[in-house]
mmCIF file of C-alpha atoms in Angstrom:
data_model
loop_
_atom_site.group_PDB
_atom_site.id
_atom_site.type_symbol
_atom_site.label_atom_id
_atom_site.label_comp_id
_atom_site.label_asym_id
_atom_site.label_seq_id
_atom_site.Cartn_x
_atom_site.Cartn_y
_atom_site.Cartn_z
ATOM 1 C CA UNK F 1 162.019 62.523 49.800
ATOM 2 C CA UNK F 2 163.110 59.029 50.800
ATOM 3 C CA UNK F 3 165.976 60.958 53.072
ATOM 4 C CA UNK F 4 163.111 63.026 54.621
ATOM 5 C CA UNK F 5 160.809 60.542 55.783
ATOM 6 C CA UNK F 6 164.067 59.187 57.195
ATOM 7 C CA UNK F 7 165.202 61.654 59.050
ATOM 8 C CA UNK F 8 161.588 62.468 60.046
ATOM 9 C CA UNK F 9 161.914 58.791 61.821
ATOM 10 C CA UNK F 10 165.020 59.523 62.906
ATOM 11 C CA UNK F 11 163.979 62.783 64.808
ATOM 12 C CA UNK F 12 160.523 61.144 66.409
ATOM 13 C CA UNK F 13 162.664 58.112 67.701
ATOM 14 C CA UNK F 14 160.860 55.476 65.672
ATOM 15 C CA UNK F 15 163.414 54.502 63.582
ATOM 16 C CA UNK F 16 166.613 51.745 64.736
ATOM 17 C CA UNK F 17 169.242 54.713 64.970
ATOM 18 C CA UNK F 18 170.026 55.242 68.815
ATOM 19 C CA UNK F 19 172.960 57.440 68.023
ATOM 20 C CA UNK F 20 173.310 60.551 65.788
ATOM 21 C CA UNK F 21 175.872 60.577 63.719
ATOM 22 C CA UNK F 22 176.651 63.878 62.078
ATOM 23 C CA UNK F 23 174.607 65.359 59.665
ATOM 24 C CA UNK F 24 175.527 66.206 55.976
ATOM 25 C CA UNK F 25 174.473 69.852 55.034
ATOM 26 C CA UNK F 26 171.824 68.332 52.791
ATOM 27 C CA UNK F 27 170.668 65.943 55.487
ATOM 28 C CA UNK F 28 170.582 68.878 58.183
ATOM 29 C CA UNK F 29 169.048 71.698 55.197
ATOM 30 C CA UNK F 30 166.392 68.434 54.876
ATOM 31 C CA UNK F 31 165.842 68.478 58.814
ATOM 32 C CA UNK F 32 165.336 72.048 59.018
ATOM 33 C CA UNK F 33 163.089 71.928 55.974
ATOM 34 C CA UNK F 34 160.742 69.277 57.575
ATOM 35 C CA UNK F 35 160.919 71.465 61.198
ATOM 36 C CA UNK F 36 159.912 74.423 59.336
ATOM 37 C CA UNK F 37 157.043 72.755 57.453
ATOM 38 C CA UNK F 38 156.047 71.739 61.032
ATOM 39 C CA UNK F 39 156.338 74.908 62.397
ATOM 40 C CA UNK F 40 154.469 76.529 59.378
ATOM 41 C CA UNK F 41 151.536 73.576 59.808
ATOM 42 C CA UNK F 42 151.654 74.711 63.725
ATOM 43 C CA UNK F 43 151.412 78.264 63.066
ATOM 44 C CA UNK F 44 148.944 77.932 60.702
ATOM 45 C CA UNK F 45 146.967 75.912 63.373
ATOM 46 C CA UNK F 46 147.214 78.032 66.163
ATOM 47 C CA UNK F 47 146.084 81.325 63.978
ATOM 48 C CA UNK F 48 143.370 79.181 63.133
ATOM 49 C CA UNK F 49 142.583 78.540 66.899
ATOM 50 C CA UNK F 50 143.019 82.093 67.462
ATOM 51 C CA UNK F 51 140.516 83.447 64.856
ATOM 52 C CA UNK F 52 138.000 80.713 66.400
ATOM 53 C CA UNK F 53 138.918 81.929 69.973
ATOM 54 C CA UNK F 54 138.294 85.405 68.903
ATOM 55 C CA UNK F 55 134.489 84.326 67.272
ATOM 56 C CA UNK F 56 133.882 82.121 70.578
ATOM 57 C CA UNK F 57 134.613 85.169 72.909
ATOM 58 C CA UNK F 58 132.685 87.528 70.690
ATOM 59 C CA UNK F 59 129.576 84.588 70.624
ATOM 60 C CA UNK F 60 130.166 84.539 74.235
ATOM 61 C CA UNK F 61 130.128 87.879 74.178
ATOM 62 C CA UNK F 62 126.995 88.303 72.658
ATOM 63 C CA UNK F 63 125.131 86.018 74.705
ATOM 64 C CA UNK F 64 126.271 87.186 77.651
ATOM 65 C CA UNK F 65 124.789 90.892 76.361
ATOM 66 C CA UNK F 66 121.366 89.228 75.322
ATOM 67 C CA UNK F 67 121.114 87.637 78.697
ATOM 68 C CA UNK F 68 121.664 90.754 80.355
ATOM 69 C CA UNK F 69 119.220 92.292 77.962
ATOM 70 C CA UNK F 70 117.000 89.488 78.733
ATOM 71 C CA UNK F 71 117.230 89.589 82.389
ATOM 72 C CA UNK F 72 116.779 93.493 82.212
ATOM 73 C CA UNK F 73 113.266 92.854 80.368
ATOM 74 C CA UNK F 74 112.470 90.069 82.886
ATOM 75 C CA UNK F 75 113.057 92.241 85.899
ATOM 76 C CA UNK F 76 110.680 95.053 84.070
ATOM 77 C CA UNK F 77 108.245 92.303 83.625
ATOM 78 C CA UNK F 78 108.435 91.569 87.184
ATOM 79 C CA UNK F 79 108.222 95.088 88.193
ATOM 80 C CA UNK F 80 105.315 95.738 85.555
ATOM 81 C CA UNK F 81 103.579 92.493 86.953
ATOM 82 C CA UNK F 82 103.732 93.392 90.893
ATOM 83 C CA UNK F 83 102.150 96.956 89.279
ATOM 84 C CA UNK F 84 98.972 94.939 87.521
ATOM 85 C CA UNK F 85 98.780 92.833 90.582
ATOM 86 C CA UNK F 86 98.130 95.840 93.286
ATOM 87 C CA UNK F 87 96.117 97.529 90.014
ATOM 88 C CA UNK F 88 94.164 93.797 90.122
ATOM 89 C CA UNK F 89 93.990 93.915 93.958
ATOM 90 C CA UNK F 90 92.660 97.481 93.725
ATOM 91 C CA UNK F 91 89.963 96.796 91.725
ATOM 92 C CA UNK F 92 89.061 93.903 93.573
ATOM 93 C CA UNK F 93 88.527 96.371 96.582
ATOM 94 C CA UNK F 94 86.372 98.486 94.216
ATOM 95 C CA UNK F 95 84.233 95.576 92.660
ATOM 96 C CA UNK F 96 83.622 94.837 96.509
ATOM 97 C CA UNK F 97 82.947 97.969 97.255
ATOM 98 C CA UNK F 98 80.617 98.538 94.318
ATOM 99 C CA UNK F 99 79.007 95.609 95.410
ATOM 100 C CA UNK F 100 78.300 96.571 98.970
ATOM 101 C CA UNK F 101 77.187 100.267 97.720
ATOM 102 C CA UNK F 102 75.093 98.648 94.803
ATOM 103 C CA UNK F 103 72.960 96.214 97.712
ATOM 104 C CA UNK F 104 72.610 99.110 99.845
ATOM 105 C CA UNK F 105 71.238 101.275 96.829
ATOM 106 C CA UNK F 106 68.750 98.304 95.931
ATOM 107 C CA UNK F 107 67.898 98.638 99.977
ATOM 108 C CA UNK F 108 67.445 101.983 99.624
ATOM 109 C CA UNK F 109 65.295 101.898 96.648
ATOM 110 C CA UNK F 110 63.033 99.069 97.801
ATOM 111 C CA UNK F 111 62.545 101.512 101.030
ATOM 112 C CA UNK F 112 61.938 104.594 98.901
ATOM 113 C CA UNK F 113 59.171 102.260 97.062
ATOM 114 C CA UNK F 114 57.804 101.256 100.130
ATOM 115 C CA UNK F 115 57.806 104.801 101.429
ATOM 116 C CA UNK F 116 56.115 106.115 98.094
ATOM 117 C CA UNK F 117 53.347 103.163 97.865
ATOM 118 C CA UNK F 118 53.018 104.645 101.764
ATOM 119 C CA UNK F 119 53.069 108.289 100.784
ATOM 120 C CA UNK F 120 50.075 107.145 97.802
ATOM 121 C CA UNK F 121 48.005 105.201 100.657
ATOM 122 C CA UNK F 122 48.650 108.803 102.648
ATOM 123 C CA UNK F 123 47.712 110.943 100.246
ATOM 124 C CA UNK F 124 44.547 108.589 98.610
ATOM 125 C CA UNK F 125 43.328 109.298 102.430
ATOM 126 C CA UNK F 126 44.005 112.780 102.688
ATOM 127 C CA UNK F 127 42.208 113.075 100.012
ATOM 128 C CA UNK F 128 39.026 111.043 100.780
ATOM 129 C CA UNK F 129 39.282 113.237 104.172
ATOM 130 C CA UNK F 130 39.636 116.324 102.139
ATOM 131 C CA UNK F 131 36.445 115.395 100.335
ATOM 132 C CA UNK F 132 34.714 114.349 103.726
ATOM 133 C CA UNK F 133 35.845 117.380 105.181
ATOM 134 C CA UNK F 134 34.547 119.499 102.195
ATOM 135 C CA UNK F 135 31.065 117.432 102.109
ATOM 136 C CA UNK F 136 31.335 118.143 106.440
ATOM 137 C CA UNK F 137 31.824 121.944 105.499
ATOM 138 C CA UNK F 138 29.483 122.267 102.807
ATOM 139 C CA UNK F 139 26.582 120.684 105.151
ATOM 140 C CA UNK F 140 27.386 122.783 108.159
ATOM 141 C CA UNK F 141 27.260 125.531 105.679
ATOM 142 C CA UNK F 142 23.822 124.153 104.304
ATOM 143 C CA UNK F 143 23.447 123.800 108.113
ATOM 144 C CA UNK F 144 24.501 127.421 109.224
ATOM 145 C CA UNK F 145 22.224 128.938 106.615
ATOM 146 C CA UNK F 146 19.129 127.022 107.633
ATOM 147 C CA UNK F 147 19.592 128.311 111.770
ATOM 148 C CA UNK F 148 20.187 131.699 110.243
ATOM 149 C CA UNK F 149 16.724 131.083 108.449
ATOM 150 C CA UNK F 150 15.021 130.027 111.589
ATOM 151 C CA UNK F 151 16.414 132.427 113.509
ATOM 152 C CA UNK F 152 15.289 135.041 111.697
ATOM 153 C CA UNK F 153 12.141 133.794 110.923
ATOM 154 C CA UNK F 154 11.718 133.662 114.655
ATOM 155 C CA UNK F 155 13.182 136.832 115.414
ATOM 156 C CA UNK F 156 11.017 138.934 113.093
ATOM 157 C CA UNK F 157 7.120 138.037 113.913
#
């Protein structure tokens, strides 16, 4: 283990060797040992990075699909909101409306009460003249019978 760490030094450059002598089989089986436990260590690593890759992209993924979901909904909203709006306006237009038609009836129906407190004046006197006219025609009839008396009481001696 001592030869390990050794040769690990060795092979990073921090240790006082600046020339290689050769290696022993057990030194260079100890080498590739160590490089393959590095290897193994980096390969181990880099799956790992690749599974977590593979999650980000499918969180990515997924939030790029909800956004797209959201933005559909908030484009319908948009769309159903420019409908209420002219639905709003269009009322509006009615409520004025109704409000013009709704004076105009209360104008009309003042002038309807004015015409009918005119039509009771006209027919209170119509009636008074009916009466006079009756009283008129049952004295010229009281009238016409008392001539018709005196005439003939003239007329036959």
């Amino acid at each position: 283990n001592l030869r390990l760490v050794v040769m690990a030094d060795i092979l990073d450059g921090s240790s006082e060797h600046h020339h290689f002598a050769p290696l022993s089989t057990e030194q260079t089986r100890a080498v590739c040992k160590h490089l393959q436990q590095l290897v193994d260590e980096l390969d181990k690593k880099v799956r790992g990075l690749e599974r977590e890759k593979t999650a980000s992209d499918s969180y990515a993924q997924n939030i790029r699909n909800d956004l797209e979901g959201a933005l559909k909904k908030t484009d319908e909203l948009k769309q159903h909101l420019a409908s209420t709006q002219m639905d709003v306006d269009a009322c509006k237009k009615e409520i004025s409306q109704n409000k013009i038609n709704s004076q105009k009836l209360r104008s009309d129906l003042e002038q309807a009460n004015s015409n009918f407190s005119g039509i009771r004046d006209d027919q209170h006197k119509t009636e008074l003249l009916a009466q006079n006219t009756a009283n008129g025609l049952s004295q010229t009839d009281h009238n016409v019978r008392q001539l018709q008396n005196t005439v003939q009481n003239r007329v036959q001696p």
